Tab-separated table of C-alpha atoms in Angstrom:
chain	number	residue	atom	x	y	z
H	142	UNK	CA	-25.451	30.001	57.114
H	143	UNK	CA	-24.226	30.005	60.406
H	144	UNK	CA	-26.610	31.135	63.818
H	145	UNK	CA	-24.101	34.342	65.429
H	146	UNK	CA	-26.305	35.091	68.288
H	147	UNK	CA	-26.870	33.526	71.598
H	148	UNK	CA	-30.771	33.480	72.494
H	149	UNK	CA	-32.940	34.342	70.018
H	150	UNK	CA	-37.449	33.562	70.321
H	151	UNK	CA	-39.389	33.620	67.440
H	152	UNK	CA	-42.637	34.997	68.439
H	153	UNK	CA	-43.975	35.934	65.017
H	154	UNK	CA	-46.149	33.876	62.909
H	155	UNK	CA	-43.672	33.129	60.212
H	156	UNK	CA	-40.143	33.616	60.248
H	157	UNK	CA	-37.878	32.347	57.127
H	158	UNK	CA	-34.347	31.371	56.783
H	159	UNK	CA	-33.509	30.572	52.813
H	160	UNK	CA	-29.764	30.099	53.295
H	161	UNK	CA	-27.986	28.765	50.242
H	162	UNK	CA	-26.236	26.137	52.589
H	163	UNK	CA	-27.279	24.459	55.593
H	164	UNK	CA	-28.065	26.209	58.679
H	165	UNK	CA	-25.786	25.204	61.370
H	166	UNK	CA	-26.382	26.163	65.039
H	167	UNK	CA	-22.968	26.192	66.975
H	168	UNK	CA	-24.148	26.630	70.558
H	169	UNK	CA	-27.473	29.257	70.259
H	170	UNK	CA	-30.838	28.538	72.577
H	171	UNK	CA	-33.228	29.009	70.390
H	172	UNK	CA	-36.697	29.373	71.409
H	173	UNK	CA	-40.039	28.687	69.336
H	174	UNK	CA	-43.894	30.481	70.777
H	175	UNK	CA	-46.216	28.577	69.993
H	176	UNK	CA	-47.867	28.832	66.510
H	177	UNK	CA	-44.624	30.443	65.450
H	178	UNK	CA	-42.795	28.822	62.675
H	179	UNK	CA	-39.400	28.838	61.803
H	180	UNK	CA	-38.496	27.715	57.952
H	181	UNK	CA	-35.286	26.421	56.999
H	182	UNK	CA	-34.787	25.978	52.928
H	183	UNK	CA	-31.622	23.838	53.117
H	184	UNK	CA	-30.740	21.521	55.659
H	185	UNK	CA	-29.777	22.074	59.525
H	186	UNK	CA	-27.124	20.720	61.248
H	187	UNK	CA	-27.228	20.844	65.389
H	188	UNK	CA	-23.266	21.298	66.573
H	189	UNK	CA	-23.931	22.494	69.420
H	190	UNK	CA	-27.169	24.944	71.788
H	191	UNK	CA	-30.613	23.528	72.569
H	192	UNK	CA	-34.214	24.104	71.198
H	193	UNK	CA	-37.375	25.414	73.359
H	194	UNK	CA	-40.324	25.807	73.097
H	195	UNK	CA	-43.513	24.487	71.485
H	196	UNK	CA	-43.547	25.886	67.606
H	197	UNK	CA	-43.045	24.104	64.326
H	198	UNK	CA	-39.337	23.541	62.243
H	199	UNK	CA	-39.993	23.497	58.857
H	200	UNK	CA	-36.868	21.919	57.280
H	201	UNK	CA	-36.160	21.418	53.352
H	202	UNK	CA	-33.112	19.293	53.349
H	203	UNK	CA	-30.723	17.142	56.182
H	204	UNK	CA	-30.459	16.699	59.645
H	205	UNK	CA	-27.259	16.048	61.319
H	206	UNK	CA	-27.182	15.843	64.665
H	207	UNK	CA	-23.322	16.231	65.943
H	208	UNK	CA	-23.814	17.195	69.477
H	209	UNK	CA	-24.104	14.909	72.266
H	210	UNK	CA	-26.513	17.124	74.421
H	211	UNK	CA	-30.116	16.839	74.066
H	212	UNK	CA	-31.144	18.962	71.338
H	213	UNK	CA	-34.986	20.090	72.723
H	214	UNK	CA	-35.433	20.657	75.781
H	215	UNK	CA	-37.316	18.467	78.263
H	216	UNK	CA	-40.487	20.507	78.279
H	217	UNK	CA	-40.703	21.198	74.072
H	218	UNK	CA	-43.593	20.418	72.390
H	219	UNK	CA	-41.833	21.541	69.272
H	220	UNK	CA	-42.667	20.020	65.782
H	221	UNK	CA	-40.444	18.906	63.143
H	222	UNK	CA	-41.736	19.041	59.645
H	223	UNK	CA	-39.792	17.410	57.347
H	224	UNK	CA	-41.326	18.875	53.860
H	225	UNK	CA	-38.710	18.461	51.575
H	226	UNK	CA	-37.752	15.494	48.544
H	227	UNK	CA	-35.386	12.717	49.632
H	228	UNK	CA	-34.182	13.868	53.244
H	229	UNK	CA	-32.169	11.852	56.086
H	230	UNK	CA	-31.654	11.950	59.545
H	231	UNK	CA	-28.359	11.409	60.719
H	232	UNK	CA	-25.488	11.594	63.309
H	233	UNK	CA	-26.206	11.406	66.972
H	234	UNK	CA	-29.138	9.676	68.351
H	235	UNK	CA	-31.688	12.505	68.253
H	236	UNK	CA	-34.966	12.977	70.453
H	237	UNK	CA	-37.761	15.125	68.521
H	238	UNK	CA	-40.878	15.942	70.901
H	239	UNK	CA	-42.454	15.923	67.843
H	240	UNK	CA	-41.967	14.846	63.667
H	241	UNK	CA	-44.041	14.949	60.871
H	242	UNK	CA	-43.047	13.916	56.977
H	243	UNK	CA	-44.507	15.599	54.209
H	244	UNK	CA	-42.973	16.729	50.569
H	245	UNK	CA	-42.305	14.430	47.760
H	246	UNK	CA	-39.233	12.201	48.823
H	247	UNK	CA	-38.802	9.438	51.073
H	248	UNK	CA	-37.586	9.981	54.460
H	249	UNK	CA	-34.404	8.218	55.932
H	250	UNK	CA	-33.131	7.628	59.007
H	251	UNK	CA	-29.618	6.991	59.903
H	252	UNK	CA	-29.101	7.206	63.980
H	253	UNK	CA	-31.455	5.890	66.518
H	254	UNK	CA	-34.344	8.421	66.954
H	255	UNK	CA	-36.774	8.850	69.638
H	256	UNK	CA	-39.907	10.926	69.648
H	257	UNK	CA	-41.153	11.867	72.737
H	258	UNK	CA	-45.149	12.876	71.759
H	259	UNK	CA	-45.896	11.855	68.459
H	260	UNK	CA	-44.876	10.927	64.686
H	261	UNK	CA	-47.035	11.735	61.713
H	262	UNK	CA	-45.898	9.498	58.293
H	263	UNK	CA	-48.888	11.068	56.151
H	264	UNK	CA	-48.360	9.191	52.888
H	265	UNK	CA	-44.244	8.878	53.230
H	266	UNK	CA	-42.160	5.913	53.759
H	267	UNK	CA	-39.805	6.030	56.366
H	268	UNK	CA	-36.803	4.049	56.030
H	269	UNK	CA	-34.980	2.803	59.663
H	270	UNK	CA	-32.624	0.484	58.220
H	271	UNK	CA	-30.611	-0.913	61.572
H	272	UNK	CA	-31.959	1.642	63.561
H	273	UNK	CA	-34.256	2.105	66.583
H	274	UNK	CA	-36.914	4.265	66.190
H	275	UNK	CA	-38.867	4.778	69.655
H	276	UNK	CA	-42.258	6.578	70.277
H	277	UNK	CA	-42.297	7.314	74.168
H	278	UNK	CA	-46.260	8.306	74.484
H	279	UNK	CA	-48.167	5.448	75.365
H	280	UNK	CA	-51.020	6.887	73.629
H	281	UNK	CA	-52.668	4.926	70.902
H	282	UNK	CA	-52.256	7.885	68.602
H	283	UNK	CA	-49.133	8.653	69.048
H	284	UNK	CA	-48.483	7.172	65.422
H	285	UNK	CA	-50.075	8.210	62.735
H	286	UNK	CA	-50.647	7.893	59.104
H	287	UNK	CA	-52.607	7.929	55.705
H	288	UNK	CA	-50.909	5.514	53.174
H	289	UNK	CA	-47.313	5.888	54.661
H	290	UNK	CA	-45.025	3.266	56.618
H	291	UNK	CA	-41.880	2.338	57.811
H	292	UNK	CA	-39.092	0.036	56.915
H	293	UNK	CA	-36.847	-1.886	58.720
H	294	UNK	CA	-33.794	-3.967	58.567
H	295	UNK	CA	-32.932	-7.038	60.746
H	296	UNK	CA	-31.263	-5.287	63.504
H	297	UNK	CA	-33.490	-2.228	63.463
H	298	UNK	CA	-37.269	-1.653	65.424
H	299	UNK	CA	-39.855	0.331	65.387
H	300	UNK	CA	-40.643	0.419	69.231
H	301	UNK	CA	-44.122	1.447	71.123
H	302	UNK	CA	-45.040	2.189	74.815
H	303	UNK	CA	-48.711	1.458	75.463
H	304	UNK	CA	-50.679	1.767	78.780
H	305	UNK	CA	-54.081	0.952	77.690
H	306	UNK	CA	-55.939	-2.013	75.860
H	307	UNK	CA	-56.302	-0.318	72.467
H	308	UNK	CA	-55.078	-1.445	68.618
H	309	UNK	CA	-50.942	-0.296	68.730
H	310	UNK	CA	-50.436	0.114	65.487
H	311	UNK	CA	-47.020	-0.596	63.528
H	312	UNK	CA	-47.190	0.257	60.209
H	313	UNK	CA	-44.043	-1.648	58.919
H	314	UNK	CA	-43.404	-2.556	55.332
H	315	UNK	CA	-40.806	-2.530	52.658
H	316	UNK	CA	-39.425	-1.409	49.601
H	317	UNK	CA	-36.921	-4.576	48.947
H	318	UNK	CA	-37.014	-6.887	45.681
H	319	UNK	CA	-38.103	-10.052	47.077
H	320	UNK	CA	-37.534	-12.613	45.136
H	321	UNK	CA	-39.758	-14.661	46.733
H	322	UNK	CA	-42.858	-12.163	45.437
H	323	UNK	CA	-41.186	-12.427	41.126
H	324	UNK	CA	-44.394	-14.103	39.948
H	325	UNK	CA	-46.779	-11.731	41.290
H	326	UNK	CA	-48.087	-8.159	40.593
H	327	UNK	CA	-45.225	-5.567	41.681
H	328	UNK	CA	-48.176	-3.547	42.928
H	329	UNK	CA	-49.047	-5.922	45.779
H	330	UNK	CA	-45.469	-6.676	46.765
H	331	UNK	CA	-43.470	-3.162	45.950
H	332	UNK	CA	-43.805	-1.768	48.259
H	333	UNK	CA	-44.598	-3.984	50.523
H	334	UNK	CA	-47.123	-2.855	53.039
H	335	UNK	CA	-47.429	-5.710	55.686
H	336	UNK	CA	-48.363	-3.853	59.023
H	337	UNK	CA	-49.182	-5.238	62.860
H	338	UNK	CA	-51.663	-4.076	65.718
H	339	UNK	CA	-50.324	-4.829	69.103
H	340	UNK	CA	-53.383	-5.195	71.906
H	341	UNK	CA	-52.494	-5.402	75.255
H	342	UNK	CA	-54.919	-7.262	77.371
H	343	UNK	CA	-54.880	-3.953	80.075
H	344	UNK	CA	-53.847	-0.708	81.169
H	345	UNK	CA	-50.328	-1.856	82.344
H	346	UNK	CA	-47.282	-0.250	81.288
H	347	UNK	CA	-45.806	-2.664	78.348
H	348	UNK	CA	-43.352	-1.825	75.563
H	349	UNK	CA	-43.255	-3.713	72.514
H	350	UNK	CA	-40.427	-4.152	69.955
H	351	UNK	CA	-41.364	-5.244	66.259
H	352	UNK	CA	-39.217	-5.337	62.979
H	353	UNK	CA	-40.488	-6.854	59.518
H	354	UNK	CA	-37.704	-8.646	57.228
H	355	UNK	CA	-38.444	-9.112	53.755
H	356	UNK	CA	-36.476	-11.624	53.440
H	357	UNK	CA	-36.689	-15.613	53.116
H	358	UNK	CA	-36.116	-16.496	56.610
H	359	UNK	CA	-34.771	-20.281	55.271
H	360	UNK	CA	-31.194	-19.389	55.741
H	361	UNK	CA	-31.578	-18.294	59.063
H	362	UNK	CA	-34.369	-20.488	60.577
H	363	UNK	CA	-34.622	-23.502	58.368
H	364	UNK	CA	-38.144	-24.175	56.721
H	365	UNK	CA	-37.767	-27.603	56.394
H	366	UNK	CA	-37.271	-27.647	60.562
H	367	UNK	CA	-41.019	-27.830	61.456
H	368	UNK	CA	-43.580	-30.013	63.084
H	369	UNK	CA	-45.971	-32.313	61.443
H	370	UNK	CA	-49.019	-30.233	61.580
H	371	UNK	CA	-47.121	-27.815	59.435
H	372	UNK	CA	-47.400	-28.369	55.534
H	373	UNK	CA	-44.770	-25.584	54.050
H	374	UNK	CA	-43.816	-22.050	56.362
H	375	UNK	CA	-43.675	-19.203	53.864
H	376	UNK	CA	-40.901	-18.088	52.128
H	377	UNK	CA	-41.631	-14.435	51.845
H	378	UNK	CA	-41.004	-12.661	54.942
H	379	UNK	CA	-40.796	-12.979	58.393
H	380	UNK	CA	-40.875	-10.606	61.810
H	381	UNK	CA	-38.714	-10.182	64.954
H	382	UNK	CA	-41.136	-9.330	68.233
H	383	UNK	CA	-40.007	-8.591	71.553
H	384	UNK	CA	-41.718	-7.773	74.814
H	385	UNK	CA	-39.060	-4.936	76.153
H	386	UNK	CA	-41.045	-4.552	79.215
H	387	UNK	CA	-44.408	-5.037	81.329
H	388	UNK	CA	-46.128	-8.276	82.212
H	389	UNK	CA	-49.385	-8.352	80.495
H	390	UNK	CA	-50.517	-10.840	77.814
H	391	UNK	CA	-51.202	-9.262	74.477
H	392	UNK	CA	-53.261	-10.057	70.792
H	393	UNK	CA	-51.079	-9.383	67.750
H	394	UNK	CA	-52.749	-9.275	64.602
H	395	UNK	CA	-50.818	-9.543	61.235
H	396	UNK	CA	-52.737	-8.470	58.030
H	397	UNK	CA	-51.953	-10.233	54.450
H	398	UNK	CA	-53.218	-10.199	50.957
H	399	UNK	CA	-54.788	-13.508	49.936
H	400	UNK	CA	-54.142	-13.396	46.030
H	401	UNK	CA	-50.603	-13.968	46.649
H	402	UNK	CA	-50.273	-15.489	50.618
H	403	UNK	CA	-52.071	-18.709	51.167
H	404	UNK	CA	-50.753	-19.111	54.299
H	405	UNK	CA	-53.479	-18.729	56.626
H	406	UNK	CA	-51.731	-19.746	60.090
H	407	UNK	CA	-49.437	-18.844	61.973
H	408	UNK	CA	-46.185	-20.201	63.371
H	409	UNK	CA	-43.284	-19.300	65.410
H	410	UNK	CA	-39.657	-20.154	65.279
H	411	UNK	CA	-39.020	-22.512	68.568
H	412	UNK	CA	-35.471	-21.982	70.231
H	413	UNK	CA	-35.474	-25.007	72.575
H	414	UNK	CA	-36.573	-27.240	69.616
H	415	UNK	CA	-34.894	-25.522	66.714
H	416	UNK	CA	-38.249	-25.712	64.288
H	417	UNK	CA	-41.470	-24.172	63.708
H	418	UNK	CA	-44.323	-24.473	65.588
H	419	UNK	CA	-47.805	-23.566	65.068
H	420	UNK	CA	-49.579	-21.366	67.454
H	421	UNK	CA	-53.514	-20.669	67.432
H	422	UNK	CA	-54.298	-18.511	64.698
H	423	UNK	CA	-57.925	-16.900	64.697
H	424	UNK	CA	-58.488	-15.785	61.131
H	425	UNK	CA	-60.877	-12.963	59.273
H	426	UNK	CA	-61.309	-11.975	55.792
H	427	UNK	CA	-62.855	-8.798	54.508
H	428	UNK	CA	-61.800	-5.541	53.134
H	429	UNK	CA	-59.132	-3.867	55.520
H	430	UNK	CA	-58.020	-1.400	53.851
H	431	UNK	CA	-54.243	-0.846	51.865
H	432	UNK	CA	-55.894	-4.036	49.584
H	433	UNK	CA	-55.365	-6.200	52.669
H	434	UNK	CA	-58.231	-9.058	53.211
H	435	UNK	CA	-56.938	-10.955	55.514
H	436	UNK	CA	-55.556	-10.843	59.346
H	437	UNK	CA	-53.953	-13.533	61.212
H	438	UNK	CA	-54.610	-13.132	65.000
H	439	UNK	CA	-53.316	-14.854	68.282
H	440	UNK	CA	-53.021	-14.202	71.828
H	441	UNK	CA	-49.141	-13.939	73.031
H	442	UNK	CA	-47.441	-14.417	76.608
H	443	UNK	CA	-46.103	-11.700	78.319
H	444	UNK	CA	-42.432	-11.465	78.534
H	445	UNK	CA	-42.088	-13.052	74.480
H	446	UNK	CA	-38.149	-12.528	74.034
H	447	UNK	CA	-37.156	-11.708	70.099
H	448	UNK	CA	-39.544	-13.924	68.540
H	449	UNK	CA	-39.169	-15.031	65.136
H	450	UNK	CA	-43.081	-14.610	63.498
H	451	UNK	CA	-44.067	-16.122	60.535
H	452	UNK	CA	-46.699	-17.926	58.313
H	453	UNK	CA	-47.281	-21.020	57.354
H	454	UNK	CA	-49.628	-23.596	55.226
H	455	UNK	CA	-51.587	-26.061	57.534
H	456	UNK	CA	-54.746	-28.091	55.707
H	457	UNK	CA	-57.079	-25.912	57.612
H	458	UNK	CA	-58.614	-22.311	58.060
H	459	UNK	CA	-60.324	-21.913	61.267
H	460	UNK	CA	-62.642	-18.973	61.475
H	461	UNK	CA	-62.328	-17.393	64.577
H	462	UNK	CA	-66.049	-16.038	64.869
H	463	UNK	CA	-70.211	-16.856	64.037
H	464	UNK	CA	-73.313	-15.806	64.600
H	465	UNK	CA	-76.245	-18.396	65.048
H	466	UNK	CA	-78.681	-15.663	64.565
H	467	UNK	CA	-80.920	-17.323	61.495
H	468	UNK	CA	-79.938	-14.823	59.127
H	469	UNK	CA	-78.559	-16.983	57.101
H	470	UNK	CA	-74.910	-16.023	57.039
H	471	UNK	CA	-72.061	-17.325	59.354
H	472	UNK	CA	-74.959	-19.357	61.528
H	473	UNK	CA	-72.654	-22.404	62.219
H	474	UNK	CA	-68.861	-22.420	62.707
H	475	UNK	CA	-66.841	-23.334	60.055
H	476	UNK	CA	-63.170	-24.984	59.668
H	477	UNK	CA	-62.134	-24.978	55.965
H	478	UNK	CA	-61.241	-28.105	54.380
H	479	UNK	CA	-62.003	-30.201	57.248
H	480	UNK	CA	-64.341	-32.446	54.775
H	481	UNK	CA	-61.268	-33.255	53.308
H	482	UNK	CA	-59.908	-34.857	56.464
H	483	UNK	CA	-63.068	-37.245	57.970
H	484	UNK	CA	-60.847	-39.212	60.736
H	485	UNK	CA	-61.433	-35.988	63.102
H	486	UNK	CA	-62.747	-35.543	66.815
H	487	UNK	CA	-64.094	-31.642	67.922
H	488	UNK	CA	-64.555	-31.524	71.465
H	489	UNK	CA	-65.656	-27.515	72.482
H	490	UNK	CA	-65.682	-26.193	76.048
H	491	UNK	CA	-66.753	-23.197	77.809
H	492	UNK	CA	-64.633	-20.735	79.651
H	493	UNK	CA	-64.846	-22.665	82.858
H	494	UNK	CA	-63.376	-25.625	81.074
H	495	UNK	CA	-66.615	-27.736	81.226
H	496	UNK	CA	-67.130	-29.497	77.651
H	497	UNK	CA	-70.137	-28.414	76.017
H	498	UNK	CA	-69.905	-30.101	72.341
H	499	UNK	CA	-68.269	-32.863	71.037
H	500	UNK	CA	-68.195	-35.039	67.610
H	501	UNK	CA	-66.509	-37.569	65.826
H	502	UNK	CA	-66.313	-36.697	61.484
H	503	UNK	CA	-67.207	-32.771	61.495
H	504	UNK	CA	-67.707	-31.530	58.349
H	505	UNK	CA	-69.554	-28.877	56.788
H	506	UNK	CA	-72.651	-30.735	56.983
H	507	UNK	CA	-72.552	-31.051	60.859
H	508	UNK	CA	-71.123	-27.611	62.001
H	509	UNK	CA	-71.735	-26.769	65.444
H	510	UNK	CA	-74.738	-24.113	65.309
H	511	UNK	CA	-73.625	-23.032	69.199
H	512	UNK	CA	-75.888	-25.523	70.514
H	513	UNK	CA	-78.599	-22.744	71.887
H	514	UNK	CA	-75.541	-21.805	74.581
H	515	UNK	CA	-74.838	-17.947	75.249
H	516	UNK	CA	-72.865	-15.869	73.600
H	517	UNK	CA	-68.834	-15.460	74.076
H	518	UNK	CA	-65.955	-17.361	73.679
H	519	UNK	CA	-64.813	-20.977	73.557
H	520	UNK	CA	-62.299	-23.058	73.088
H	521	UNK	CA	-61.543	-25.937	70.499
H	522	UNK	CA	-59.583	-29.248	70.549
H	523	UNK	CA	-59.716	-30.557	67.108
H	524	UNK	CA	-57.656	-34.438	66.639
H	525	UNK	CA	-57.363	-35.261	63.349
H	526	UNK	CA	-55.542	-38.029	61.300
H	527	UNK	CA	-53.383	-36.001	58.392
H	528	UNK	CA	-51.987	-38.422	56.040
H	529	UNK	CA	-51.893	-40.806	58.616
H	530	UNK	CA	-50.644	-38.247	61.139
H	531	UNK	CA	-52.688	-37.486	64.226
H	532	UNK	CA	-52.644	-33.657	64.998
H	533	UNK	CA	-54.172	-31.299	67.552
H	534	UNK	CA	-55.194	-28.017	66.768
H	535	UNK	CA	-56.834	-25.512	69.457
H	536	UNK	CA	-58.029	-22.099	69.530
H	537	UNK	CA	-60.867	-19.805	70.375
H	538	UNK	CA	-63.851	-19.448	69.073
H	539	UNK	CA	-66.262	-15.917	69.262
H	540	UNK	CA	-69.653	-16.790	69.268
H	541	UNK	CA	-71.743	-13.489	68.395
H	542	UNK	CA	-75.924	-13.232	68.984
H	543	UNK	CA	-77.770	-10.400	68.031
H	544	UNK	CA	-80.067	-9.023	70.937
């Protein structure tokens, strides 16, 4: 079905288009009120025209985008609803002020996409591949989702602009046989939902850049390449991180499933030393949701360049967080499996830098109960001989008090 006139609005409440073939708009302006909805059974292709105006697209099949104009125009707040099975997105790059994914299918994407205002997964996957999907509103928001996520190649992103200090999330997964995962339960590991929070530390402009690739990252970033402190870096998956733009320091939290990833710290690939290197991991267990129990947290530098992300086995878990409240629960600060490792010196200082704690053989016996000091956060320096290694770990801890 081909569009024959020039300018048409749709000002009704419903108006429905159940061409046998794809719709195909060769150069119309077509113009959505608000509330008004415009249904497409079959797919739409874009040859040509422009969209207005701020009502919803309901679309059953394809996209194809084969014009080189903008296809909405700069002041839509149009909505696409893609609400059919299987259904792709391809083409030209495409801007959409608006989409949402519904149906049965999973969605694909096969150009570089931007969406100006906002992009609703619900409960379906989105696939990127090599793409670049962008989300230009800097509001937290922007994304959302139930149980949905998106996928991503190597070469593609999902990429968010933030101007505030909330929890950016990226909801990345994948739907890849891993070998890496055969000996566990396909229902943890297929798909693969593995997602990161991005948490700038203000209300700057920043844009961040994040991929995840389910892949062992061994042949392209050795494992074996690592430093001492480092037992064995996983071989499951790994992610790509970039800092596009702005200048403030940011948290990034990773979330795992403990059952089946004992690798409680994190480490990054280092290009001037061609190995891994651990950086300080703060660590919490729990329910999180999507049977995650686990995040991996640490603070990054502004301006991080395509960093390679991954996790890694050291001998310890250091808990990022107590409470010496006399409850009875969490009232000193604990470092898994230090007991294991006696030859060990904890020094602890404030914020200021002044040390406020130090011992020689802590264990779980000995923990540091906050020493009566006030709430907030410190720092560690923990030296410790590891099979006949001395290493240095260091981090922050939270130390919480009830009122």
């Amino acid at each position: 079905m081909r569009l024959a006139w020039k300018h048409i609005v749709f000002a009704a409440s419903l108006l429905s288009l159940k061409a046998g073939a794809q719709v195909v708009n060769t150069g119309q302006s077509l113009h959505l009120d608000n509330n008004s909805l415009l249904y497409i059974s079959e797919g739409y292709r874009h040859d040509d025209g422009q969209i207005s105006g701020d009502g919803t697209i309901e679309i059953k099949g394809n996209i194809v985008n084969n014009s080189s104009n903008t296809v909405f125009g700069s002041a839509s707040k149009a909505t696409v609803f893609l609400n059919g099975n299987i259904q792709n997105i391809s083409g030209n790059p495409l801007d959409f002020p608006n989409l949402k994914l519904g149906g049965f299918g999973d969605k694909e994407l096969k150009t570089n996409a931007t969406i100006t205002s906002s992009l609703s997964l619900d409960d379906r996957l989105l696939n990127i591949g090599d793409n670049r999907l962008s989300i230009i509103n800097p509001n937290v928001d922007a994304l959302n989702r139930s149980t949905g996520f998106i996928t991503t190649n190597e070469n593609g992103a999902l990429i968010r602009n933030t101007n505030s200090n909330g929890q950016y999330l990226f909801p990345l997964g994948s739907i890849k046989n891993n070998p890496s995962f055969k000996k566990f339960n396909s229902i943890d590991v297929n798909p693969l939902y593995r997602p990161v929070i991005i948490e700038p530390e203000n209300q700057e402009s920043n844009t961040y850049t994040l991929n995840l690739v389910n892949q062992n990252p061994d042949l392209l970033y050795p494992v074996s390449k690592r430093t001492s402190d480092i037992e064995r870096v996983s071989d499951k998956y790994f992610y790509i991180l970039d800092h596009t733009s702005g200048a403030s320091k940011f948290a990034t939290k990773f979330f795992q499933v403990k059952a089946i990833e004992n690798n409680a710290a994190i480490v990054q690939w280092s290009k001037e030393h061609s190995r891994w290197e651990k950086v300080s991991t703060g660590v919490e267990e729990g329910i999180l949701g999507d049977r995650l129990d686990r995040s991996l947290t640490y603070t990054s530098p502004s301006g991080t360049k395509n960093q390679i992300v991954s996790f890694a086995d050291i001998p310890f878990i250091f808990y990022n967080a107590f409470s010496p409240d006399g409850d009875g629960k969490n009232d000193t600060w604990q470092i898994q499996n230090i007991e294991l490792y006696p030859e060990n010196t904890l020094t602890i200082f404030n914020r200021w830098g002044d040390e406020v704690y130090r011992t020689r053989n802590y264990s779980p016996t000995n923990a540091w109960d906050g020493s009566n000091l006030q709430p907030g956060t410190y720092f560690y320096v923990l030296s410790v001989n590891v099979n006949g290694n001395t290493n240095t770990y260091k981090g922050f801890i939270t130390m919480v008090k009830k009122n």
